Coordinates of C-alpha atoms and ligand atoms in Angstrom, one line a residue:
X7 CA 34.2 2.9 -34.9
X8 CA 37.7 4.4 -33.8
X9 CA 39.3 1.0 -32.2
X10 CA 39.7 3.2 -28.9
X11 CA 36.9 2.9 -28.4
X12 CA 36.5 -0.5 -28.7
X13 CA 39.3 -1.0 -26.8
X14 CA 37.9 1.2 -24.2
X15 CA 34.3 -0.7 -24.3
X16 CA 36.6 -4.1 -23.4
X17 CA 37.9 -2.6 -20.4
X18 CA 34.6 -0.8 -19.1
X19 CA 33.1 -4.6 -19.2
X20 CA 36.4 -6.2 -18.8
X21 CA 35.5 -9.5 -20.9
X22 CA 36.7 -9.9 -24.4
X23 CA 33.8 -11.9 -25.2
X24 CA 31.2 -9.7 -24.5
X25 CA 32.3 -6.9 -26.9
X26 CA 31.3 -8.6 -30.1
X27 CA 32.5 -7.1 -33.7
X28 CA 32.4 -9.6 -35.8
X29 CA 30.4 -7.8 -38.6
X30 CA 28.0 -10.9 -39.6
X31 CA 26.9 -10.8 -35.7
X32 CA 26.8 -7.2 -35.6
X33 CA 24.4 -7.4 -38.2
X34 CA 22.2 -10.0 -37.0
X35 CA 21.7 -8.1 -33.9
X36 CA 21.1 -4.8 -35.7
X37 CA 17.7 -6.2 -36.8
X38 CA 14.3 -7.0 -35.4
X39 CA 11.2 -8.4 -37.1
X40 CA 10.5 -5.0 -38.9
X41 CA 11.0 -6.4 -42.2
X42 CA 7.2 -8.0 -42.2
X43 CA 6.8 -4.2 -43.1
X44 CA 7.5 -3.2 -46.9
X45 CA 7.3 -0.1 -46.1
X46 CA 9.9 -0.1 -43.1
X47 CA 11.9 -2.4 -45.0
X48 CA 13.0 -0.1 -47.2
X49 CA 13.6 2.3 -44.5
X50 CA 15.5 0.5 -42.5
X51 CA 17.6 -2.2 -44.3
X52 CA 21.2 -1.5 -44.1
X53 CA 20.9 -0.3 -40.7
X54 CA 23.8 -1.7 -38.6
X55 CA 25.8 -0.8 -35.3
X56 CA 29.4 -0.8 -35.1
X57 CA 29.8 -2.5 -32.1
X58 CA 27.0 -4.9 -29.4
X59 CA 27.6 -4.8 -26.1
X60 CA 26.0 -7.9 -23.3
X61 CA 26.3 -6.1 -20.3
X62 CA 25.9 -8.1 -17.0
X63 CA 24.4 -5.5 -14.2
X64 CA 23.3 -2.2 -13.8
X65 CA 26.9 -0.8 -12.6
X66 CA 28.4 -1.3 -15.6
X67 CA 25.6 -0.2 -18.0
X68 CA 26.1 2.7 -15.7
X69 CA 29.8 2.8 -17.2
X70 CA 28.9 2.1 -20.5
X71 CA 26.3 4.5 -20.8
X72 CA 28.7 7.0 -19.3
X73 CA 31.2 7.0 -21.5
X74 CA 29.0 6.9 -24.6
X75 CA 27.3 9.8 -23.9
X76 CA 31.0 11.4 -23.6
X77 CA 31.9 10.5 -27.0
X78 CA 28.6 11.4 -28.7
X79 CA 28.5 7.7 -29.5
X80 CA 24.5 6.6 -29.6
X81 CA 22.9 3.3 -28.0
X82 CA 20.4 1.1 -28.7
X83 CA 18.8 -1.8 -26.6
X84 CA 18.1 -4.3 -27.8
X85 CA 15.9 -7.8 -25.7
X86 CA 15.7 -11.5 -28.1
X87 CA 14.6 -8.4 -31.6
X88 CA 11.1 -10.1 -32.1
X89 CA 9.8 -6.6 -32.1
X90 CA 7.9 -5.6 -35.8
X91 CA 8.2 -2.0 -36.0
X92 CA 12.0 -1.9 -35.7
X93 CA 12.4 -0.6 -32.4
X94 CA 15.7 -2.3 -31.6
X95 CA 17.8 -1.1 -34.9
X96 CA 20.4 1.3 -34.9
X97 CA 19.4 3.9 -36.6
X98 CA 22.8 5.7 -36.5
X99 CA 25.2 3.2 -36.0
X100 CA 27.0 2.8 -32.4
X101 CA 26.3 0.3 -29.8
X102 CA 23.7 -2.2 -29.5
X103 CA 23.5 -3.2 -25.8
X104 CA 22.0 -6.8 -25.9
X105 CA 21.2 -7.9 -22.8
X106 CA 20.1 -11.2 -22.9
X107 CA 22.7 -12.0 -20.7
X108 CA 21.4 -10.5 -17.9
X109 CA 18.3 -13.3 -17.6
X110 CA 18.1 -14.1 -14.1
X111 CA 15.0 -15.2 -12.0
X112 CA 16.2 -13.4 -8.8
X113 CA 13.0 -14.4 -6.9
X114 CA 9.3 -15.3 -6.3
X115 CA 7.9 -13.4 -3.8
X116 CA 5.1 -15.4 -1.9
X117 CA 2.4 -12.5 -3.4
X118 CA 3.2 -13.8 -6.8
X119 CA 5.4 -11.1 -7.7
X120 CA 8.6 -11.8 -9.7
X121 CA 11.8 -10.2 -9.6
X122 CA 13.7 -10.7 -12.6
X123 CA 16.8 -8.9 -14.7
X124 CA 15.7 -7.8 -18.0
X125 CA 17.1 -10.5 -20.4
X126 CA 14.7 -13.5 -19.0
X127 CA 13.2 -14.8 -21.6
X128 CA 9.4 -15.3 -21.0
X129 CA 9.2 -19.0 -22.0
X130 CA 11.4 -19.7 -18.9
X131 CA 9.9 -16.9 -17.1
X132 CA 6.6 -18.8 -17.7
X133 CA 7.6 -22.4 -17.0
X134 CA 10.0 -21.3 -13.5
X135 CA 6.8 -19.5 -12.5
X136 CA 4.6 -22.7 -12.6
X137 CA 6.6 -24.1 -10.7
X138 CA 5.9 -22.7 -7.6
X139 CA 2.3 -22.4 -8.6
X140 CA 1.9 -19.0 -10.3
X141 CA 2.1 -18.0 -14.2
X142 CA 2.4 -15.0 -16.4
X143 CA -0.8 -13.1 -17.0
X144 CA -0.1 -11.9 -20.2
X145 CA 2.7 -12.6 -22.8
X146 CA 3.0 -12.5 -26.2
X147 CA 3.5 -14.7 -29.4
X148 CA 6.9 -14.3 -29.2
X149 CA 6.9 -16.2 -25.9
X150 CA 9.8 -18.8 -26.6
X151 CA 12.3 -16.1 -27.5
X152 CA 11.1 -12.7 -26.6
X153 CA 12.8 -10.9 -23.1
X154 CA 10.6 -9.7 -20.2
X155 CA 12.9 -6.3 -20.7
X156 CA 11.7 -6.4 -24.6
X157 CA 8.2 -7.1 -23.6
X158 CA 8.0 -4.1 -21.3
X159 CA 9.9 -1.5 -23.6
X160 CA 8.1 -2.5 -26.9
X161 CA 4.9 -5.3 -26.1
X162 CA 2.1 -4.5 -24.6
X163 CA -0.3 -7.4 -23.4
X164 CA -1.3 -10.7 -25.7
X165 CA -2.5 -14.4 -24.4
X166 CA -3.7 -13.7 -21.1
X167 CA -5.0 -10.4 -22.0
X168 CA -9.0 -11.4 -22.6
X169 CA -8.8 -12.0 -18.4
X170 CA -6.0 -9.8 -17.0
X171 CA -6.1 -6.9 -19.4
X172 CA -2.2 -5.5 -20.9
X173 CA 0.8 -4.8 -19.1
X174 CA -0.1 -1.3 -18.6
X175 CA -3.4 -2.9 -16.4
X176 CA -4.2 -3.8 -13.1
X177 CA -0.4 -3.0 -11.4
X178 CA 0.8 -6.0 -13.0
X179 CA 4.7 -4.0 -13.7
X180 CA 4.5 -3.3 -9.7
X181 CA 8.5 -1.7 -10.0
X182 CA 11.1 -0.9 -12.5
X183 CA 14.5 -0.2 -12.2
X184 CA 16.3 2.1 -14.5
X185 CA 19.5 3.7 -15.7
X186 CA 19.1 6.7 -17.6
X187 CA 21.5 8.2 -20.1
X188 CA 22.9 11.6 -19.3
X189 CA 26.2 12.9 -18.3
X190 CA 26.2 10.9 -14.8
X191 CA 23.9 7.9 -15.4
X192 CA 21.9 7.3 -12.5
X193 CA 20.2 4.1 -11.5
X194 CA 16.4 4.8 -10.7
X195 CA 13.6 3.2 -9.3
X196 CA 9.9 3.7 -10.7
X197 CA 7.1 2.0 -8.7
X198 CA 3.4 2.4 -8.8
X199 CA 2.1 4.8 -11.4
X200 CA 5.5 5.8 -12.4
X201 CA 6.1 3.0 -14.3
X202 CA 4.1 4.2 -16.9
X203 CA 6.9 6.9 -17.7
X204 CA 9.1 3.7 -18.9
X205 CA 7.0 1.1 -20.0
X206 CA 6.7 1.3 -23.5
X207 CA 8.8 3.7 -24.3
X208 CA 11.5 1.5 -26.5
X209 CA 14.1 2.0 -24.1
X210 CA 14.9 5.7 -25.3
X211 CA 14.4 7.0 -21.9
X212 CA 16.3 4.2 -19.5
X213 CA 17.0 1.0 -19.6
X214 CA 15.0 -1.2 -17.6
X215 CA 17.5 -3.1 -15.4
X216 CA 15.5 -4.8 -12.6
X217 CA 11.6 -5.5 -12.8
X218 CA 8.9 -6.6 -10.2
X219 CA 6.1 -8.9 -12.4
X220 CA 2.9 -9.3 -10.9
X221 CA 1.8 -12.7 -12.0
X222 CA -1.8 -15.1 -11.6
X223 CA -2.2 -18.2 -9.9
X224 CA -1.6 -20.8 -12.3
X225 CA -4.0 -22.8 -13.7
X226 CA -4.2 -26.1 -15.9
X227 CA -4.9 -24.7 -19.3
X228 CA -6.5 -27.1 -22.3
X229 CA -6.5 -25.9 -25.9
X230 CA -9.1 -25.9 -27.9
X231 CA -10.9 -25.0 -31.2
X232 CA -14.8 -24.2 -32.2
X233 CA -15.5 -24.0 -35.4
X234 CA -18.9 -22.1 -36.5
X235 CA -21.0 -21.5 -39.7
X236 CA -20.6 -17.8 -39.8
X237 CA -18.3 -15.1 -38.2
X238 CA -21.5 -13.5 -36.6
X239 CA -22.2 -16.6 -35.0
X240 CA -18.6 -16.9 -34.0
X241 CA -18.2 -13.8 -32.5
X242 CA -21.2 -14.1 -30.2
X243 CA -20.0 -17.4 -28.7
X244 CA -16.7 -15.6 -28.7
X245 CA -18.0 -13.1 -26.3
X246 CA -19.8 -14.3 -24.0
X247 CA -16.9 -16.7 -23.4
X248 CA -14.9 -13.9 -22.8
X249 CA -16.9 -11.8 -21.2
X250 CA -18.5 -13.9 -18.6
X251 CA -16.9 -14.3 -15.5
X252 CA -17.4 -18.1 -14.5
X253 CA -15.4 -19.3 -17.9
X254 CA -11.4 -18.8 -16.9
X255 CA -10.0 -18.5 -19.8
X256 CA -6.9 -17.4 -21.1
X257 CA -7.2 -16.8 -25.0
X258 CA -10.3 -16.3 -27.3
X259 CA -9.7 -15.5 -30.6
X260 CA -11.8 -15.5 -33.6
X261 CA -10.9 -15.9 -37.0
X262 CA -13.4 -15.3 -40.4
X263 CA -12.8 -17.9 -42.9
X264 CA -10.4 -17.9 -44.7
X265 CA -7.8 -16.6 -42.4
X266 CA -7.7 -20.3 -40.3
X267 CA -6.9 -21.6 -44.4
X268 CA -3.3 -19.9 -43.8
X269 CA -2.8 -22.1 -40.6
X270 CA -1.0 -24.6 -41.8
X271 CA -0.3 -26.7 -38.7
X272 CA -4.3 -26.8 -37.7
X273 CA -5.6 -26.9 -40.9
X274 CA -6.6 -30.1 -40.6
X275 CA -9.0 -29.4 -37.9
X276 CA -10.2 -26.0 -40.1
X277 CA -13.8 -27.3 -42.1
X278 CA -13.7 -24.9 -45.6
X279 CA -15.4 -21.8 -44.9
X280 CA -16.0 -21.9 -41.1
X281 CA -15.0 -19.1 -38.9
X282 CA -12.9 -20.6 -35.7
X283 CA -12.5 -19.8 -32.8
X284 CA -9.0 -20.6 -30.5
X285 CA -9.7 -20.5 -27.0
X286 CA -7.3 -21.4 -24.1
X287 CA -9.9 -22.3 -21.6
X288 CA -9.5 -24.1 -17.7
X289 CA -8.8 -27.8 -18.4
X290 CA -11.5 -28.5 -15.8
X291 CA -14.1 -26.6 -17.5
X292 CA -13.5 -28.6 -21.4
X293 CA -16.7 -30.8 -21.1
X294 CA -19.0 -28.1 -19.7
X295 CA -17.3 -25.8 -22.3
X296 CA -18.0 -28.5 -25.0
X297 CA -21.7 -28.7 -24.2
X298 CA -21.9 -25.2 -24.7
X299 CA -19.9 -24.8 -27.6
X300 CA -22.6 -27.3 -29.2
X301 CA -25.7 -26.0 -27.7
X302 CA -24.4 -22.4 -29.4
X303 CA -24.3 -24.0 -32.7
Ligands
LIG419 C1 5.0 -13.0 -35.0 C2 5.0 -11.9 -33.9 C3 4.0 -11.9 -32.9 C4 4.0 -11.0 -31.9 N1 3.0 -11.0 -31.0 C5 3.0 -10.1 -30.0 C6 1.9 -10.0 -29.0 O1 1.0 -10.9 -29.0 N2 1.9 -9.1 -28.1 C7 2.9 -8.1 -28.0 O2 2.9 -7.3 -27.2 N3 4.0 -8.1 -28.9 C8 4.0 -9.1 -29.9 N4 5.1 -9.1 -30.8 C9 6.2 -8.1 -30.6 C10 7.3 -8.7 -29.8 O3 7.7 -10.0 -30.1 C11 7.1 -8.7 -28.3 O4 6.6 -7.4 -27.9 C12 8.3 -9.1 -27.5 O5 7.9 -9.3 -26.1 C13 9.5 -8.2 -27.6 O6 10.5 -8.7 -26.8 P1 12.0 -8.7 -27.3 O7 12.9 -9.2 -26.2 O8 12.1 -9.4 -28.6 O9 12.2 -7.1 -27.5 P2 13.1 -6.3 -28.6 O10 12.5 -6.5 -30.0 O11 14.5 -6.7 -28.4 O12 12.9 -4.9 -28.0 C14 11.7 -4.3 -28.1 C15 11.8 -2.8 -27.7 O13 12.1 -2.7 -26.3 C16 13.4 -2.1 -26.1 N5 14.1 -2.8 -25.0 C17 14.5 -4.0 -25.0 N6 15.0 -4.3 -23.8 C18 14.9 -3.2 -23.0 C19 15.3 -2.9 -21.7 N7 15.8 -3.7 -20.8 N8 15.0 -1.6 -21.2 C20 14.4 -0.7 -22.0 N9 14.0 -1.0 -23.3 C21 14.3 -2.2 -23.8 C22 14.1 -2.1 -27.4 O14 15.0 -1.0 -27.5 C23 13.0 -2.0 -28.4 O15 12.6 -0.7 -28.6 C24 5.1 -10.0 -31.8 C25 6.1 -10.0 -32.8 C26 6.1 -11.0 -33.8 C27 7.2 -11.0 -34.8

């Protein structure tokens, strides 16, 4: 990239330290999970910006996107990159806008609504919410490092799911706030149905700045596994766990044997050629759950 521009870049933000071009970290944050894929791998390997960019607030992406758009220069946003499919690499070069920096927790609205900047990752999200006595009601794997922002532009539901459907479901993204990237960047605001214009939509038509996050009521979860004779069996108990209303549950997934052989931190709790069954299930439900589990079988 033409060192103007750089140059330029440092003065929009006006901090050194937040225009990084050191090319071993400009390569790091060029990537995302997509090389589980052989096939993207080879598509995408090599794939690096010229410059990343940690942005602070909405007025200067503004800025940022601004002048980028001048000089033809393209962006890509990126949350913590756990995202498989390769939705935060720069496909031709440019700027990578990281913005884990902006990862505040402005409030908790006494609704259970959360209003957060993009960058939060959801592990905090999740532990700052119980706190005051609500919890996220869906997040992904990722959970530890993965960004609400991330979540929303390339996620879509996860643990929590079986009981409060995906992000898309049940207004849990009440409101999103948005710069868009055109000549004269404007700041937006999508609420009700009109988030669904931005949410999952890899951040190629805004970048989600502000969001309101509907959460649950937090509950005191225990984990625990059921291990069966056969998938069919399995799956049954599996469902009408999930599918009954009195259980609150959080997680039920079932597994055929041998996919719990490749867990190697529960194996020891995996019998050879069971199916299992991980449920994340009320803590004050595990001995009525229990009993059931062993009258199913
Ligand atoms: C082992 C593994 C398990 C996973 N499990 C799940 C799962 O259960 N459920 C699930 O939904 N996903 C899952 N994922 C995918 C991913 O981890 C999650 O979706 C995660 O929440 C993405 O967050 P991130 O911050 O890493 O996003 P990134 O990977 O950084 O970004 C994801 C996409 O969102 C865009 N984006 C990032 N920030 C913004 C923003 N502020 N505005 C607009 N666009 C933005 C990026 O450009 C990119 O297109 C999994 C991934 C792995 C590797």
């Amino acid at each position: 990239m033409d060192p103007r521009h750089i140059a330029e870049l440092i003065s929009i933000t006006g901090d050194e330290s937040r225009v990084l071009t050191q090319p071993l970290v400009v390569e790091q944050l060029s990537r995302d999970f997509y090389w589980y894929s052989p096939v993207l791998r080879k598509l995408l390997d090599g794939k690096v910006a010229e410059v990343v960019v940690q942005p602070l607030g909405a007025t200067e992406i503004q800025s940022l996107l601004r002048y980028c758009y001048d000089r033809n220069i393209p962006v890509t946003v990126r949350g913590a990159g756990t995202g498989n499919y390769g939705q935060a690499v720069p496909l031709q070069g440019g700027v990578v806008l990281d913005l884990t920096r902006m990862d505040q927790i402005e409030e908790f609205q006494p609704d259970g609504v959360a209003v957060c900047q993009p960058g939060v990752r959801l592990g905090v999200l999740e532990n700052e919410a119980r706190r005051v006595g609500w919890e996220l009601r869906c997040y992904p794997s990722t959970v530890v490092k993965s960004s609400l922002g991330g979540f929303l532009g390339g996620g879509s539901g996860g643990i929590g799911s079986v009981a409060n459907g995906n992000l898309r479901d049940f207004e849990t993204v009440r409101a999103l706030q948005v710069v868009t990237m055109e000549p004269e960047p404007r700041v937006v605001l999508h609420k009700g149905e009109a988030v669904h214009e931005i949410l999952h939509a890899w951040g190629t038509n805004g970048i989600i700045t502000r969001i309101w996050l509907a959460l649950a009521p937090a509950v005191d979860w225990a984990q625990c596994v059921v291990a069966f004779k056969d998938f069919n069996a399995a799956y049954d108990f599996s469902e009408k766990i999930a599918t009954t209303p009195e259980w609150t549950k959080r997680l039920v997934t079932t597994f055929e044997w041998p996919i719990p052989s490749f867990f190697t931190p529960v194996k020891q709790y995996a019998p050879e050629g069971k199916a299992l069954i991980f449920f994340l299930i009320a803590g004050r439900q595990l001995g009525a759950f229990e009993a059931e589990a062993r009258e199913a079988g």
